[in-house]
CSV table of C-alpha atoms in Angstrom, one decimal:
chain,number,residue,atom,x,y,z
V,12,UNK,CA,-17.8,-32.9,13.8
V,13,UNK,CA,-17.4,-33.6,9.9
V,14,UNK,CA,-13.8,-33.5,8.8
V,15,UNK,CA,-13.4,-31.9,5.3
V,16,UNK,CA,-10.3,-31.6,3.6
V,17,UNK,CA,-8.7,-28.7,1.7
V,18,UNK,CA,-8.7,-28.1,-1.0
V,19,UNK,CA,-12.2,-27.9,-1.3
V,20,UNK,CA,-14.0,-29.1,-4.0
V,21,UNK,CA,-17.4,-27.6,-4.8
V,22,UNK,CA,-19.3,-31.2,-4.4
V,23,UNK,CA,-18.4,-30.8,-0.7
V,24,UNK,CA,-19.7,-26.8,-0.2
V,25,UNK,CA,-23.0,-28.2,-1.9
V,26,UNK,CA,-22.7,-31.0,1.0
V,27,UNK,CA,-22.0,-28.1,3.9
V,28,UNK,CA,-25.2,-26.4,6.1
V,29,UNK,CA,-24.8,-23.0,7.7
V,30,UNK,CA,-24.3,-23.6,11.3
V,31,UNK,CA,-22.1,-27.1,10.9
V,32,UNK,CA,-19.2,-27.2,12.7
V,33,UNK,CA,-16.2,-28.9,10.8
V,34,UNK,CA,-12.4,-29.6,11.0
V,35,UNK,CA,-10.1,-28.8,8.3
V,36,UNK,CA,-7.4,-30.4,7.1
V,37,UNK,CA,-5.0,-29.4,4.7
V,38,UNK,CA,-3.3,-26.8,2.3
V,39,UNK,CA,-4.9,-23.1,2.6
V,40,UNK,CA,-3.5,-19.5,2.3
V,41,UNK,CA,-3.4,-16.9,4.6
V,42,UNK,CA,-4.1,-12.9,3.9
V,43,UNK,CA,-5.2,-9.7,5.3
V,44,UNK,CA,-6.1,-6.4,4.4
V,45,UNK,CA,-2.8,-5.2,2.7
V,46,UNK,CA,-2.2,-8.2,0.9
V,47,UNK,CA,-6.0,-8.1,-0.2
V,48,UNK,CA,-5.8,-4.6,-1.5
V,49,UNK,CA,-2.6,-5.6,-3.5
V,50,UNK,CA,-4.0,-8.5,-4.8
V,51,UNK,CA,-7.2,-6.3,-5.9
V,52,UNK,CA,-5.1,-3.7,-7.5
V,53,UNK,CA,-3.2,-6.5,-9.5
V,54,UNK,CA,-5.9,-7.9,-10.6
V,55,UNK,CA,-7.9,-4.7,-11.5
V,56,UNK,CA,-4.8,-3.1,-13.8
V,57,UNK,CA,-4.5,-6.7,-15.3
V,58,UNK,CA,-0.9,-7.7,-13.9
V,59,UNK,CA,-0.3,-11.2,-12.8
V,60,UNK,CA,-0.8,-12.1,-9.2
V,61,UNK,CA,1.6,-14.0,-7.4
V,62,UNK,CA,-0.9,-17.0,-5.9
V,63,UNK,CA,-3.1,-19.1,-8.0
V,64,UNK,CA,-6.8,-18.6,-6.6
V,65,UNK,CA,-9.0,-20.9,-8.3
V,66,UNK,CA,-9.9,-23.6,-5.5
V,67,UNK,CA,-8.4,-21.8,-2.5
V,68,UNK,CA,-9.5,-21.0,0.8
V,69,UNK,CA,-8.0,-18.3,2.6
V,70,UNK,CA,-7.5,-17.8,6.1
V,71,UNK,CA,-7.6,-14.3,7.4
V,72,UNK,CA,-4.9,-14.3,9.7
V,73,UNK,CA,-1.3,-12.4,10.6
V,74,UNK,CA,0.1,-14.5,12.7
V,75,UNK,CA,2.7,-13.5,15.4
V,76,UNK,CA,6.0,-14.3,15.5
V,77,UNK,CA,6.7,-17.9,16.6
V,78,UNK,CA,9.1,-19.3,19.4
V,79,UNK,CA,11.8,-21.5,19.2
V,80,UNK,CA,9.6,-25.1,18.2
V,81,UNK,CA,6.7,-23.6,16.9
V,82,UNK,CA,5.2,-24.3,13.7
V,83,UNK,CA,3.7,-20.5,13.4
V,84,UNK,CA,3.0,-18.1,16.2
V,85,UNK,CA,-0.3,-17.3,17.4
V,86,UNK,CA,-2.5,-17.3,14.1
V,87,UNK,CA,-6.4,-16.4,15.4
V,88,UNK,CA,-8.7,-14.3,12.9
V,89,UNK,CA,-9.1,-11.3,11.8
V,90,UNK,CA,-12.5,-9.3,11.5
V,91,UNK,CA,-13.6,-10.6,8.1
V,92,UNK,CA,-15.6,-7.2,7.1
V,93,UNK,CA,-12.0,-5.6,6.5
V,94,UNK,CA,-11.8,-7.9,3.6
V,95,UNK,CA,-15.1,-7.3,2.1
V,96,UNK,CA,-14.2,-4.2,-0.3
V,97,UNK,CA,-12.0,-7.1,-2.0
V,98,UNK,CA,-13.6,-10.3,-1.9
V,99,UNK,CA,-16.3,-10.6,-4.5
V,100,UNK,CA,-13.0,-9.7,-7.0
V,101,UNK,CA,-11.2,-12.7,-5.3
V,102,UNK,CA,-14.3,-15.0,-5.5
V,103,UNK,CA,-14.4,-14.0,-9.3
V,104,UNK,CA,-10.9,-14.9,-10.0
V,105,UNK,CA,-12.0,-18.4,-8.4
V,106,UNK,CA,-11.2,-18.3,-4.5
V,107,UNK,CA,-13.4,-20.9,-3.3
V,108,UNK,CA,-13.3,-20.8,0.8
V,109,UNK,CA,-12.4,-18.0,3.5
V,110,UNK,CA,-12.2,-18.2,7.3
V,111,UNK,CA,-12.1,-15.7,9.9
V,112,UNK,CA,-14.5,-14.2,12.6
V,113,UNK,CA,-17.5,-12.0,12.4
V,114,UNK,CA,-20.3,-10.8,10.1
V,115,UNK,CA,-20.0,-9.9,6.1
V,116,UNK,CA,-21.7,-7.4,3.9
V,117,UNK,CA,-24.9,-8.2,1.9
V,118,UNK,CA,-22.4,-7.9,-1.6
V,119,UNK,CA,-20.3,-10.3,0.1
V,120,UNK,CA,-22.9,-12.6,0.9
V,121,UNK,CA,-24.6,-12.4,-2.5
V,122,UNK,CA,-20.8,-12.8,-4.3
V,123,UNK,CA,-20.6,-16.4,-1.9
V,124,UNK,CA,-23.9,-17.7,-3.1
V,125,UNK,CA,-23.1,-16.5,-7.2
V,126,UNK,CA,-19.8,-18.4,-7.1
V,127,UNK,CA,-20.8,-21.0,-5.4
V,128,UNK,CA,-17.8,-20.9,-2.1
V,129,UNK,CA,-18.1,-21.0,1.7
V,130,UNK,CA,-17.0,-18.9,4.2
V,131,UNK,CA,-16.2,-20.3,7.6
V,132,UNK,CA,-16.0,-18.7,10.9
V,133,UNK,CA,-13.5,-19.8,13.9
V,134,UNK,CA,-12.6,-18.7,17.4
V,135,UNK,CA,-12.0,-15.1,18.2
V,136,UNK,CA,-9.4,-15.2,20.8
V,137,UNK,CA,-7.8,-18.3,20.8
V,138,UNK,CA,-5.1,-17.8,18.5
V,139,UNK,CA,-2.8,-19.7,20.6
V,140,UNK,CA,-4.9,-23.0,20.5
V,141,UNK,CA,-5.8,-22.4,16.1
V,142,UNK,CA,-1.7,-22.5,15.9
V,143,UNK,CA,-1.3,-25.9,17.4
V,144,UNK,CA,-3.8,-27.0,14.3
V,145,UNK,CA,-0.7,-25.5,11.9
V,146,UNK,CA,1.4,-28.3,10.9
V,147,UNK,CA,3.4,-26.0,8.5
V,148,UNK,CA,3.9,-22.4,7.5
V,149,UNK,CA,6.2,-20.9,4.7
V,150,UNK,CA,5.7,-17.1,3.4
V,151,UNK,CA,4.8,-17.4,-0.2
V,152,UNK,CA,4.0,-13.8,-1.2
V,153,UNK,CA,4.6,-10.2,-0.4
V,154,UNK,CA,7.2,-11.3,2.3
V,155,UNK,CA,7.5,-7.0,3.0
V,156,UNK,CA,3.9,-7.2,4.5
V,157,UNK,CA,5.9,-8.8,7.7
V,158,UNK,CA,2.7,-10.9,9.4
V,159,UNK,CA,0.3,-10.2,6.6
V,160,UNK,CA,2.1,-11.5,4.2
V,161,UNK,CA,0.5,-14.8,2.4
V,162,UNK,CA,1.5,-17.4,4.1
V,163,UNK,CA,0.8,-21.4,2.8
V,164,UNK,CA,-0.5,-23.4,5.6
V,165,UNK,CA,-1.3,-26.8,6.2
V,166,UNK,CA,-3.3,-27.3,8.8
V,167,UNK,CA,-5.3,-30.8,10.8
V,168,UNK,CA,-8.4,-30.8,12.3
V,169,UNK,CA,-8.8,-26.8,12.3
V,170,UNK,CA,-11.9,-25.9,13.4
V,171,UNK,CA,-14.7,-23.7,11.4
V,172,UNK,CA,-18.1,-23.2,11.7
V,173,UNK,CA,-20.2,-22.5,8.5
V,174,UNK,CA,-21.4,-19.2,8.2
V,175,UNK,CA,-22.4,-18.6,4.6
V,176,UNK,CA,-22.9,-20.5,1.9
C-alpha cells in the first residue's frame, strides 16, 4: 500500500486510481451531518466559518467517548450520502479530501471531478481498529455538537481506499 500524507496536495490526487488502497498519515478534520449543515448555512448567508477548508480532508466520523489512555474512542465512518446535500458547497470553498463508507450521489461525484479532490472509503465496522491509527484528537469547532463536533486529527498509516476521483 502507498502511504500519502495529509494534507493533500492536488499533484498527489492526480497520482491516485480508483480502487488503490492507501495509508494516511497526518492532519485531517472530522464532521458529520450537523456540523455539515452549519457549515453550509454559514457559508450560504456569508458569515465566517470557524475552520479553514482550502486543502482539507475530512473524515466523516463521531467518535465515541474514549477510555482512560485512549487517544479518541472508537472513530469508524459514517454513511457518506448523509453529507451529500452539503458537499459540492464544501468542495467549492476548497475541501480537497473526504473519507467515510458507502456510495455518493451523481452531483457529488461530478462536484469531485470539477474541483479536482478525492474521496476515500474505509472500514465499516471497525471503528475500534481506525482509532488505534489516531495519534491525536482536540475538538476545534462547534464543541455543543458533543461527538459531531469537528474534531482535528492526526492520524498514521490510516487506511482508505479510493473511491472517486
Amino acid at each position: 500500500m502507498r502511504k500519502i500524507f495529509l494534507p493533500l496536495v492536488r499533484n498527489v490526487i492526480k497520482t491516485l486510481k480508483p480502487g488503490e488502497m492507501v495509508l494516511l498519515s497526518g492532519p485531517l478534520l472530522t464532521a458529520r451531518d450537523a456540523a455539515h449543515k452549519r457549515l453550509a448555512d454559514s457559508l450560504k448567508s456569508g458569515r465566517k466559518i470557524p475552520i479553514l477548508l482550502k486543502g482539507e480532508t475530512i473524515y466523516y466520523t463521531g467518535p465515541a467517548p474514549k477510555r482512560i489512555g485512549e487517544v479518541i474512542g472508537s472513530c469508524g465512518p459514517t454513511t457518506s450520502s448523509r453529507m451529500d446535500p452539503f458537499t459540492p458547497l464544501l468542495l467549492k470553498h476548497g475541501l480537497i479530501g473526504m473519507i467515510g463508507k458507502g456510495e455518493r450521489s451523481k452531483e457529488v461525484i461530478l462536484a469531485i471531478k470539477k474541483y479536482k479532490a478525492v474521496y476515500f472509503i474505509t472500514i465499516g465496522g471497525a471503528g475500534a481498529y481506525l482509532s488505534e491509527r489516531v495519534k491525536s484528537a482536540k475538538v476545534i469547532a462547534y464543541k455543543d455538537l458533543g461527538p459531531e463536533a469537528i474534531y482535528r486529527l492526526t492520524v498514521q498509516d490510516f487506511p482508505a481506499i479510493v473511491e472517486a476521483l
